[in-house]
Coordinates of C-alpha atoms and ligand atoms in Angstrom, one line a residue:
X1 CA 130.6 165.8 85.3
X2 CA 132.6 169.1 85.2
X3 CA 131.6 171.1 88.3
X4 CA 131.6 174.9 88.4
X5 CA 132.6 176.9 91.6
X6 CA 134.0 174.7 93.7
X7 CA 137.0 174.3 95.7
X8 CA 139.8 172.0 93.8
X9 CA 141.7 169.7 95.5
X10 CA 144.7 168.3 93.9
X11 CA 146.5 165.7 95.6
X12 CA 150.1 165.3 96.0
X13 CA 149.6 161.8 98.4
X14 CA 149.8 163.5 101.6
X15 CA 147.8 161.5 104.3
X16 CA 146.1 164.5 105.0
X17 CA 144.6 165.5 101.6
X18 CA 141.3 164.1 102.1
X19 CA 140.8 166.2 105.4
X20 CA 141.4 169.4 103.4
X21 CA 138.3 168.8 101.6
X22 CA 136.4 167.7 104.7
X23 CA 137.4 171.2 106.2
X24 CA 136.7 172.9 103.4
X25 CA 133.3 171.2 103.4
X26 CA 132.4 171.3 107.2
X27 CA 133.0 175.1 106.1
X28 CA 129.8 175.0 104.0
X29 CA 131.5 174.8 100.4
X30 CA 131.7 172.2 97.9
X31 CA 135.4 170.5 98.3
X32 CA 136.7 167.9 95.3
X33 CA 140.0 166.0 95.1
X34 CA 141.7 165.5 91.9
X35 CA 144.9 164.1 90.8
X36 CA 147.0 166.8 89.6
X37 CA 146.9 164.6 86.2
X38 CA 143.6 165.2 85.5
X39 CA 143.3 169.1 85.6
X40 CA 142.1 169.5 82.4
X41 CA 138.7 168.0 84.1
X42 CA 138.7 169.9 87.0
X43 CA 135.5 171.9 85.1
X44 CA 135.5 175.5 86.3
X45 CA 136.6 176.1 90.0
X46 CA 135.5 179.0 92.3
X47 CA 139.4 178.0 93.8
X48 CA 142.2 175.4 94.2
X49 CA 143.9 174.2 96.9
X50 CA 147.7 172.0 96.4
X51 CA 148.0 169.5 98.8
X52 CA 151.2 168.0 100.5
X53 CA 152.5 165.1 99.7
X54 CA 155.7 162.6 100.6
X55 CA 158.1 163.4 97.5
X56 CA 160.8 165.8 97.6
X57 CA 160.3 168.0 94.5
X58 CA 163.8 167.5 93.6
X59 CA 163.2 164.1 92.9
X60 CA 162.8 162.8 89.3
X61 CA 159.0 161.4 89.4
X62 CA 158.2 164.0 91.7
X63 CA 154.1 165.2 91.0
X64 CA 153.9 168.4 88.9
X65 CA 151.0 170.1 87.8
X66 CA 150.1 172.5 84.6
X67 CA 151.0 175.6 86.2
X68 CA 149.4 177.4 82.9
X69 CA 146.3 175.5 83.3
X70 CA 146.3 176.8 87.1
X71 CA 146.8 179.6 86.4
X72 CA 143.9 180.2 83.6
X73 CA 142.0 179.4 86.7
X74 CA 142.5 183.0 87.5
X75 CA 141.1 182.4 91.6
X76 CA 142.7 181.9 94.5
X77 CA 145.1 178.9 94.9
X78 CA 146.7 177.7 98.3
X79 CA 149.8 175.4 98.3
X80 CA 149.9 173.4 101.4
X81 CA 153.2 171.9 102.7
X82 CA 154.5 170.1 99.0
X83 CA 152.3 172.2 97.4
X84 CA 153.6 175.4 98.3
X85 CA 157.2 174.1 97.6
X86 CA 155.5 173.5 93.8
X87 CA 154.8 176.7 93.7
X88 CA 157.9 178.4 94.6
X89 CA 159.7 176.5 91.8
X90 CA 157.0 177.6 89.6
X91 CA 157.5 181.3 90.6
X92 CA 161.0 181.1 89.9
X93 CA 162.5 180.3 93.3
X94 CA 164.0 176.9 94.7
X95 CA 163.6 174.3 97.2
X96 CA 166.4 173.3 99.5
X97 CA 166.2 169.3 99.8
X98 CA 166.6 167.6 103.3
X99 CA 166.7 164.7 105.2
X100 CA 165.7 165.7 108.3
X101 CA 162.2 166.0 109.1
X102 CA 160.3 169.0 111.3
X103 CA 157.2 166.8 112.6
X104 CA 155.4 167.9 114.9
X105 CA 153.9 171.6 116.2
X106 CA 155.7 174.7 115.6
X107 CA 154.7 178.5 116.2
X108 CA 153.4 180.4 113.5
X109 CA 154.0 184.1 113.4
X110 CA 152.2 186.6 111.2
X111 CA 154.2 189.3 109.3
X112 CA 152.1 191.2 108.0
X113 CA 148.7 192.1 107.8
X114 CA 147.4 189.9 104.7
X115 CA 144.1 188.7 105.1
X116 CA 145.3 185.5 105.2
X117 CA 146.1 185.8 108.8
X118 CA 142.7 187.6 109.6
X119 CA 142.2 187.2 113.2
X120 CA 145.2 184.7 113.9
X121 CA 146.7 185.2 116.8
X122 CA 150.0 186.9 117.7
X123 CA 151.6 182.9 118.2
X124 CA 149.4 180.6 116.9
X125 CA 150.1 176.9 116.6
X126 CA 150.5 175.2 113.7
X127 CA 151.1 171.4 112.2
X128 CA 154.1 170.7 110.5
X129 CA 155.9 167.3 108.7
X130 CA 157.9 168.2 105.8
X131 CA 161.9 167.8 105.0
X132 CA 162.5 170.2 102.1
X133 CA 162.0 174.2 102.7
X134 CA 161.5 177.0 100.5
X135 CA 164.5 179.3 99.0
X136 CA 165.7 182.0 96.7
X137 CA 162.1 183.5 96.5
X138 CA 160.8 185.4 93.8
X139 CA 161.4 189.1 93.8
X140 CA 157.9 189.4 93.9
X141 CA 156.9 186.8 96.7
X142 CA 156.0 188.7 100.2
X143 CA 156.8 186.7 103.4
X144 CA 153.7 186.9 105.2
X145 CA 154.4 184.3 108.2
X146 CA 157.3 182.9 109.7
X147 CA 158.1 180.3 112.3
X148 CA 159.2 181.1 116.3
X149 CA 163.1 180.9 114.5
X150 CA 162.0 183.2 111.7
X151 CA 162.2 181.2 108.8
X152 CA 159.4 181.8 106.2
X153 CA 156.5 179.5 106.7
X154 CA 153.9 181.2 104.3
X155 CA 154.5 182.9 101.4
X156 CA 151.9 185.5 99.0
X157 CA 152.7 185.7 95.1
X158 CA 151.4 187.8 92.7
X159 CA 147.6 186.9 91.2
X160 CA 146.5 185.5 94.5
X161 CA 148.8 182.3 95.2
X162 CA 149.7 181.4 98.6
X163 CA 151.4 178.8 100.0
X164 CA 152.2 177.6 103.5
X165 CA 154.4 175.3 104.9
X166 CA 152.2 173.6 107.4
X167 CA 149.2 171.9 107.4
X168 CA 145.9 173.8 108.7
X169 CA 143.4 170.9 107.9
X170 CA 145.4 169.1 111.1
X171 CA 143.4 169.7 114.3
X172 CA 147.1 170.2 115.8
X173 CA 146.8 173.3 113.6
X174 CA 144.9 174.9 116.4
X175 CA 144.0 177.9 114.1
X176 CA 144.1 175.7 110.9
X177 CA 139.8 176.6 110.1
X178 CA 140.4 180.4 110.5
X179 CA 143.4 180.3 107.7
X180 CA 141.5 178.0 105.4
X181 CA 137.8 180.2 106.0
X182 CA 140.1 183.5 105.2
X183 CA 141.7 181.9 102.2
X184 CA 138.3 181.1 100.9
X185 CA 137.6 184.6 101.5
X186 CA 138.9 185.4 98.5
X187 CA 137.1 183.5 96.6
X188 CA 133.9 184.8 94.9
X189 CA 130.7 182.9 94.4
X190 CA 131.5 179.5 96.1
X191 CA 129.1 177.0 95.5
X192 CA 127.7 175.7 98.9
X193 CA 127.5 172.2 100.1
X194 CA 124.2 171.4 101.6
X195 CA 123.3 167.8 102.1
X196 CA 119.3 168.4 101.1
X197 CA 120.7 170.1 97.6
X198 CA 122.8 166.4 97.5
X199 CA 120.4 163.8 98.4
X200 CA 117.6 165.5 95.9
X201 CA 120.3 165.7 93.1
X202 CA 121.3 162.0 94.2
X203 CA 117.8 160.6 93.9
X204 CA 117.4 161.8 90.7
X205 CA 120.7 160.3 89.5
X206 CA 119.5 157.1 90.8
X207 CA 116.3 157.2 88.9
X208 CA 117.9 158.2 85.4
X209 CA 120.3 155.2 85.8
X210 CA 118.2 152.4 87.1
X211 CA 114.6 153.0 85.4
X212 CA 112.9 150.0 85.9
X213 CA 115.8 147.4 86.2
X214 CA 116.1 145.8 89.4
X215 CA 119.1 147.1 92.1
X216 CA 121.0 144.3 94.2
X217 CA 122.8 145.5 97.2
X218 CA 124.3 143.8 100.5
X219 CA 123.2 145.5 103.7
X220 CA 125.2 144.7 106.7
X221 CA 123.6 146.2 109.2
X222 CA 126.0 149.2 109.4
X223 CA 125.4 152.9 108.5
X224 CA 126.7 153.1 105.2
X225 CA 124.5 150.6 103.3
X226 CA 121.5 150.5 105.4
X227 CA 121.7 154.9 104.3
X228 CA 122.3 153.1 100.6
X229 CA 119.4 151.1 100.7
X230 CA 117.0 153.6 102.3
X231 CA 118.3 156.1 99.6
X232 CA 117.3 153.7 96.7
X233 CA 114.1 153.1 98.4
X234 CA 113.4 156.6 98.6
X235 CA 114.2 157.0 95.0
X236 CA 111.3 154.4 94.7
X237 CA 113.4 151.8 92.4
X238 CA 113.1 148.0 92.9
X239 CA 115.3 147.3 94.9
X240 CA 116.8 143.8 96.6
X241 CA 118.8 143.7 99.7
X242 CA 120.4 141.0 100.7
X243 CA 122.4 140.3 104.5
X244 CA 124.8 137.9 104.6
X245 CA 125.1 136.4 108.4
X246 CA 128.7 135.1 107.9
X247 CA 129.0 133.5 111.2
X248 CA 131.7 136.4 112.0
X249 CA 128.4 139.1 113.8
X250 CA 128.5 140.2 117.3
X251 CA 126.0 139.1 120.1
X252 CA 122.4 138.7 118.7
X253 CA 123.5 140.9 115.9
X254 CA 121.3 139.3 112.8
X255 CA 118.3 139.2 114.5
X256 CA 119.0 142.8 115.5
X257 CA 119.7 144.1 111.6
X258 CA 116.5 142.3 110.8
X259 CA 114.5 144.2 113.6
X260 CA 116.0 147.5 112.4
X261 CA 115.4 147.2 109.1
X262 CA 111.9 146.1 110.1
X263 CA 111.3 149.1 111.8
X264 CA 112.3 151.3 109.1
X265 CA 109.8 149.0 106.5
X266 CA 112.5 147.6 104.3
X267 CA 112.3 144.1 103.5
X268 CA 115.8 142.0 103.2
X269 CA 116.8 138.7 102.6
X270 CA 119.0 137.1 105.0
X271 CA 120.7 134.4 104.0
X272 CA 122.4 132.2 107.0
X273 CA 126.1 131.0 105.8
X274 CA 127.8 130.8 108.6
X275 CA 128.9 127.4 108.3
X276 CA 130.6 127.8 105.2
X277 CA 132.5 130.7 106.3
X278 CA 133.7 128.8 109.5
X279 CA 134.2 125.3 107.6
X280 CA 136.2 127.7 105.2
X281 CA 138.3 129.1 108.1
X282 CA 139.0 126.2 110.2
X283 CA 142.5 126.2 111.6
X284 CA 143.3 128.9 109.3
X285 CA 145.9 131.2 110.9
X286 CA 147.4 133.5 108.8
X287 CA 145.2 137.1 108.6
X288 CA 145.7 137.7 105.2
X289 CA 145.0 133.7 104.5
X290 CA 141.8 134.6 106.5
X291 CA 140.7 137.9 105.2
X292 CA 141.0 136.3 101.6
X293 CA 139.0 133.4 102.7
X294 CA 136.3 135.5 104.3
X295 CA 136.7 138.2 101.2
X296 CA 135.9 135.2 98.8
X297 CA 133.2 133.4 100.4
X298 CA 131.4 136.6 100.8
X299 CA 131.5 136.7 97.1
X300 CA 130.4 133.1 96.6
X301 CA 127.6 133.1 98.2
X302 CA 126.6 136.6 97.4
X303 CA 126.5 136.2 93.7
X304 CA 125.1 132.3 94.3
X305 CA 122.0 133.7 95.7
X306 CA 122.2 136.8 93.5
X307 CA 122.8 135.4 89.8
X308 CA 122.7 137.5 87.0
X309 CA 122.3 140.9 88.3
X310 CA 120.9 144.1 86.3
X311 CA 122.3 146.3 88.5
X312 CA 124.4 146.0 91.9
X313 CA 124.8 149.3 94.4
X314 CA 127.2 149.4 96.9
X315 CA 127.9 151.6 100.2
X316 CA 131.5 153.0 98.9
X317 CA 132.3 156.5 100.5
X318 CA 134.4 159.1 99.5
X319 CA 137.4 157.6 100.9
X320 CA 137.0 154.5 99.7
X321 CA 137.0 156.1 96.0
X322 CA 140.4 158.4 96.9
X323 CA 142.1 155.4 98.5
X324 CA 141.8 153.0 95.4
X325 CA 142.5 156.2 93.1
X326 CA 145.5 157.1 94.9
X327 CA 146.5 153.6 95.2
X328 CA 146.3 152.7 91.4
X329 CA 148.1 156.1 91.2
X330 CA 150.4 155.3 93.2
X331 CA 151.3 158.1 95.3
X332 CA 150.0 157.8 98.8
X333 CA 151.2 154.4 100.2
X334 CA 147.8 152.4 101.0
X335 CA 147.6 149.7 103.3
X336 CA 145.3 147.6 102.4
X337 CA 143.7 147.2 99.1
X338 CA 139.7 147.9 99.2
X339 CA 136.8 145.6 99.1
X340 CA 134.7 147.3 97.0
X341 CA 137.4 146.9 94.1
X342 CA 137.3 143.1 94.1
X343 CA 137.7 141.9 90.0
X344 CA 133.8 140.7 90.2
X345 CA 132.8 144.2 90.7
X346 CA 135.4 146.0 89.0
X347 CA 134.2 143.8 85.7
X348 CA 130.4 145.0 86.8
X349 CA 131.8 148.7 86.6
X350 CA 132.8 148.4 83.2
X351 CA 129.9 147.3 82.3
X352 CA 128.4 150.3 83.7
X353 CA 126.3 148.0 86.1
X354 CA 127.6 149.4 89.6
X355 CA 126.1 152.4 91.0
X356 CA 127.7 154.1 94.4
X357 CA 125.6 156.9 95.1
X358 CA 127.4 157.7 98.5
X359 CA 130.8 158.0 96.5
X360 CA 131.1 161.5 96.7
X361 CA 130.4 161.8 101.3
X362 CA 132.3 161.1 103.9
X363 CA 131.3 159.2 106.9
X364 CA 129.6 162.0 108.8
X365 CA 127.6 163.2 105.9
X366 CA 126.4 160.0 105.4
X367 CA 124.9 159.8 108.6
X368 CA 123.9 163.2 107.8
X369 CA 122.1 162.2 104.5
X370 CA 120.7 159.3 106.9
X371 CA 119.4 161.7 109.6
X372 CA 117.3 163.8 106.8
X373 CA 116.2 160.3 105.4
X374 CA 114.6 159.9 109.1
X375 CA 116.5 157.1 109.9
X376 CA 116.6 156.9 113.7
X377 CA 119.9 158.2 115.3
X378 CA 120.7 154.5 117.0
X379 CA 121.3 153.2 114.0
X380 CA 122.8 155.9 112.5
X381 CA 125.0 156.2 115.6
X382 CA 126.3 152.5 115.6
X383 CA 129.8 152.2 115.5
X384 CA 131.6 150.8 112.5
X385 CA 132.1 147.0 112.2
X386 CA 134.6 145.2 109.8
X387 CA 133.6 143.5 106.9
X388 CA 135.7 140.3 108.0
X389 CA 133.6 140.7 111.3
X390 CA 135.2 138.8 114.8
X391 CA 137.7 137.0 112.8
X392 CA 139.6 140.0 112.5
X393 CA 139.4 140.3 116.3
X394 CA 140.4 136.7 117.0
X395 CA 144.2 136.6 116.2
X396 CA 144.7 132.9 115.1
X397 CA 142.1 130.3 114.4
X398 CA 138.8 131.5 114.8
X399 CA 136.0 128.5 115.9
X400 CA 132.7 128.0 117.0
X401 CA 134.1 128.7 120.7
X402 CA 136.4 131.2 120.6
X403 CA 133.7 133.3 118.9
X404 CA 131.1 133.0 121.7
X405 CA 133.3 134.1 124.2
X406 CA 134.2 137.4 121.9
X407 CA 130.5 137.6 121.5
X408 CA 129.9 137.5 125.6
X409 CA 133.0 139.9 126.5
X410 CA 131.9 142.3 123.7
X411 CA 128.4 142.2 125.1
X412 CA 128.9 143.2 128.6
X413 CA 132.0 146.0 127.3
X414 CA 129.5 147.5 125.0
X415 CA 126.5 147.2 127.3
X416 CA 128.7 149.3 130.1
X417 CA 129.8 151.9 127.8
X418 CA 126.2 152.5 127.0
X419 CA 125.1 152.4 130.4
X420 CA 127.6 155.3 131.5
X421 CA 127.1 157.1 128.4
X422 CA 130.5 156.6 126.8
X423 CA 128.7 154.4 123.6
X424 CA 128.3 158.1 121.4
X425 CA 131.5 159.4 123.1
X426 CA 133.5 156.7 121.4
X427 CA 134.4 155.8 117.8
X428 CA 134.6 152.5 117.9
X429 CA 134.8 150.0 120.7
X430 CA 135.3 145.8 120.7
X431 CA 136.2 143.0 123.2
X432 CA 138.7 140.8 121.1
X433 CA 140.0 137.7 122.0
X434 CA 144.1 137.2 122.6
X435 CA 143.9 133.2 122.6
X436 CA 146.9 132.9 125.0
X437 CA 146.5 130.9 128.3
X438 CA 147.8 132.2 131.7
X439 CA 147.4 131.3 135.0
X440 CA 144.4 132.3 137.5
X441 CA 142.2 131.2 140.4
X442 CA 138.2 131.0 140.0
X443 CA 136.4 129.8 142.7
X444 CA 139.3 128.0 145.0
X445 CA 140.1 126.2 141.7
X446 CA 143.5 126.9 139.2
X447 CA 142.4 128.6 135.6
X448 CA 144.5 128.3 132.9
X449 CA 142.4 130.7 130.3
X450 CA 142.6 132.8 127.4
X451 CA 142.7 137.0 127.6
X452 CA 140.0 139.4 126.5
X453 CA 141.0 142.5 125.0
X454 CA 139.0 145.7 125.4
X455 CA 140.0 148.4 123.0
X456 CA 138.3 152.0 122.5
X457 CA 139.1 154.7 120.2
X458 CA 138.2 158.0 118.5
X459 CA 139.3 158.7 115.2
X460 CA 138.1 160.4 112.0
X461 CA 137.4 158.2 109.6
X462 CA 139.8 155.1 110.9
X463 CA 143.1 156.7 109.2
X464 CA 144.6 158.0 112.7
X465 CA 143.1 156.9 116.2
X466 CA 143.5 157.3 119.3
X467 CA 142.5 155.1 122.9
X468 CA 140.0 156.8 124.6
X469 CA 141.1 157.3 128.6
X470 CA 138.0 156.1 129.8
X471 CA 136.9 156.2 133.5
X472 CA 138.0 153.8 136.1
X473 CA 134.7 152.6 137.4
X474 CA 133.6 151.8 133.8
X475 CA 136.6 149.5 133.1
X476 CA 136.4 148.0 136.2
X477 CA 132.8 147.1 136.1
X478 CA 133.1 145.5 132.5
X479 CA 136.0 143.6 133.9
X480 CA 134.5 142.2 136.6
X481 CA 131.0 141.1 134.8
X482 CA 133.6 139.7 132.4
X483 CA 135.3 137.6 134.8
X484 CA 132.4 136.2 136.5
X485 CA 130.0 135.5 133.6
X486 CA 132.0 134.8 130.6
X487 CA 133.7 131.4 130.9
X488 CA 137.0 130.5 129.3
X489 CA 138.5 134.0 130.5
X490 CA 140.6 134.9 133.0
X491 CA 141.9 137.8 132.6
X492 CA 140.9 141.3 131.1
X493 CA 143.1 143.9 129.2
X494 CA 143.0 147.6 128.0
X495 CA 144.5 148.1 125.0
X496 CA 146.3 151.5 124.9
X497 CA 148.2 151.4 121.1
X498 CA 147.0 154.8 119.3
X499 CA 146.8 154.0 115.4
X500 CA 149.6 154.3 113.8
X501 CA 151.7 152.5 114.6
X502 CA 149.3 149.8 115.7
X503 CA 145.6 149.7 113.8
X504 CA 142.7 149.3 115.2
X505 CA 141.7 146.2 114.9
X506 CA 144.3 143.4 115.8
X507 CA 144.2 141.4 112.1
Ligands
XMP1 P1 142.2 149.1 111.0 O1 142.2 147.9 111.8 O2 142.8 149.0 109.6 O3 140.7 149.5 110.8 O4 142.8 150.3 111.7 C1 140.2 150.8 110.3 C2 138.7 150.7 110.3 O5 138.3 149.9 109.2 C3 137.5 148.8 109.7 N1 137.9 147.7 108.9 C4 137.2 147.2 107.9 N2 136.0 147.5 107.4 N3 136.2 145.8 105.8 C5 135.5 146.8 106.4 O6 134.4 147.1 105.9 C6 137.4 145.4 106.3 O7 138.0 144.5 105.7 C7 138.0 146.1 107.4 N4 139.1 146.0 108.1 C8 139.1 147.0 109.0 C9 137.9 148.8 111.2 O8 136.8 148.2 111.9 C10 138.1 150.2 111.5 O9 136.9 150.9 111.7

């Protein structure tokens, strides 16, 4: 569909792009990414925004968009970082290469009075991580900002381009909102976002696909799908959800899915398959080996019970469509590749048989969508859980055993951070399981036991994160419950690692 009015995103690969379009959204206007390929469907934007990226523009595959095309746009455009190096070269001017990198905050100074820097402060901080810099401007680009040495960090060009050389959408970018609200500014009739104007517009999209066929769709218990299925049911098509209790779910965790889903008068199907998944993993050790065997079986037993489906709809978010994108594009490097694009479903797509209403959200308007769908803010508030569930928190061999004891340390760590009201405070938290023996004394007796590791962080949507400092008291009371109820453990660690370079979970 060709959209009209909105803000344009086109991405460069920066790891930052997709929050541009959350800003731009948590602003109140409709944000899209596109790959600069692709302009010529970019439909009819109110303005555009370039985003950084990791290539030097001197090199030969470096990204390059249709500055003509861009330019028919006639509104507003902002080159960020990469993006305003684009432009430069477009205008006429160069880029000096380099191979040292400015990351990190720098001081960005106004000079002049373009509305650009509309209540900015004298020294405000900004974001920066780029190598190249801008040089030999156009005769007719104006300086507007420079750094605390004086070097040109923003620059104004005739027909309303900008660029700047540091990257507001960064919360390190302490003014970052103020500079993207005034560049939107000077755009004319932006088309809002509103999430009531979405969900109407998404129940009727779900209606004109599915008519009367009937919808399959796993629920796991977490926000995005249990929003998914709630959405469908809302739409009032037939809809089948099925849970799949993999053996891999935290304390009491199926019987708790059931109860919510209960409470909210949806039916599922639980289907119990937790011995095949640990028969499958037994004394499997290598976390790709078990990811793949967990990935699979999922599958197996999914389309088993399943068969022929008419239709299948699945949770995938926003970033799950720009990470696959960008990773069959190749520009931002991706870690790891996503479950939603496994060849089953990807062959289901072409057939035109996979619907992903929630493709165009991120995480928080999903629980948004979910709020004004009246699902109740506990469930909307739970934190995210992997897909490959405790195996992925049980470096090693995962068994029968070793699971219980995450189960029971998770238990009491998430009980006490509800208790003192850290639960909301946190993005995620977990009690792993580091199987590695050391020496203790319980009772008047020697322990030789395994470690638990408690791990808390805040992050937006899992790409950065950081450990949350949380209080004293709390850690020490989960610690000591730990130690005196959950046997096999002997000793209790905090794990302090922000994300990069370690991620969140351990596998
Ligand atoms: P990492 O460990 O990569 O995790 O920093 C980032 C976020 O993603 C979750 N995660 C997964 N979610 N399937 C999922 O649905 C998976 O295979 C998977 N692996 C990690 C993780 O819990 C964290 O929120």
């Amino acid at each position: 569909m060709q959209e009209t009015n909105h803000v344009a995103v086109f991405d460069f690969g920066s790891q930052y792009t997709q929050l541009i379009v959350r800003r731009v959204r948590e602003l109140g206007f409709y944000a899209k990414l596109y790959s600069p390929e692709d302009i010529a469907e970019v439909g009819s934007p109110a303005a555009v925004i370039l985003s950084g990226g990791p290539k030097s523009t001197s090199e030969p595959d470096a990204p390059d968009i249709d500055f003509e095309k861009l330019q028919s746009f006639g509104v507003p455009v902002l080159g960020v970082c990469y993006g305003m190096q684009l432009l430069n070269i477009k205008f006429g001017g160069s880029v000096k290469a380099s191979n040292k990198r400015e990351y990190g905050p720098a001081m960005l100074k106004p000079t002049s009075h373009d509305d650009l820097y509309a209540g900015i402060s004298g020294e405000s901080q900004v974001w920066m991580s780029h190598s190249d810099t801008v040089e030999n401007l156009h005769a007719k680009a104006q300086v507007i900002a420079a750094n605390q040495h004086g070097t040109p960090v923003s620059l104004k060009w005739p027909g309303e381009f900008y660029g700047i050389q540091f990257h507001p959408e960064v919360t390190h970018s302490h003014e970052g909102n103020q500079i993207l609200k005034n560049f939107l500014n000077r755009a004319t009739d932006l088309q809002p976002f509103l999430i009531e104007d979405f969900k109407r517009e998404m129940i009727e999209g779900i209606r004109e696909r599915v008519g009367d066929k009937q919808v399959v769709c796993g629920v796991s218990g977490g926000v995005d799908s249990t929003v998914l299925v709630v959405l469908l049911n809302e739409a009032g098509v037939n809809v089948r959800a099925i849970f799949v209790d993999n053996g891999l779910l935290r304390k009491d965790e199926a019987a708790e899915v059931q109860a919510n889903f209960k409470r909210m008068g949806v039916e599922i199907e639980t289907i119990d398959a937790s011995k095949r998944f640990l028969d499958a993993l037994a004394g499997k050790e290598d976390p790709e080996e078990k990811r793949k065997i967990i990935g699979n079986m999922f599958i197996e037993v999914f389309w088993d019970a399943v068969g022929d489906a008419e239709m299948l709809a699945q949770g995938t978010l926003y970033p799950d469509v720009i990470e696959s994108a960008s990773n069959a594009k190749s520009k931002a490097s991706v870690i790891k590749t996503h479950h939603n694009r496994v060849p089953k479903i990807l062959e289901l797509q072409a057939q035109g048989k996979v619907l992903e209403p929630l493709a165009e959200l991120f995480k928080d308007e999903v629980r948004e969508l979910g709020a004004s769908l009246n699902i109740e803010a506990d469930i909307l508030g739970r934190h995210p859980f992997p897909g490959p569930g405790l195996a992925v928190r049980c470096p090693g061999a995962v068994d029968q055993n070793r699971l219980d004891i995450i189960r029971d340390c998770d238990a009491i760590f998430i009980g006490k951070l509800k208790e003192h009201g850290w639960y909301d405070k946190v993005w995620q938290a977990y009690a792993g399981l580091i199987p590695v023996k050391t020496v203790g004394v319980k009772g008047d007796e020697r322990s030789y036991e395994w470690a638990t590791n408690l791990r808390a962080v805040i992050s937006e949507d899992a790409m950065t994160a950081e450990w949350v400092d949380l209080p004293a008291q709390l850690l020490r009371e989960a610690s000591q419950d730990i130690l005196n109820e959950v046997s096999g453990i002997n000793r209790v660690l905090y794990d302090i690692s922000t994300k990069p370079p370690a991620s969140i979970e351990w596998e």
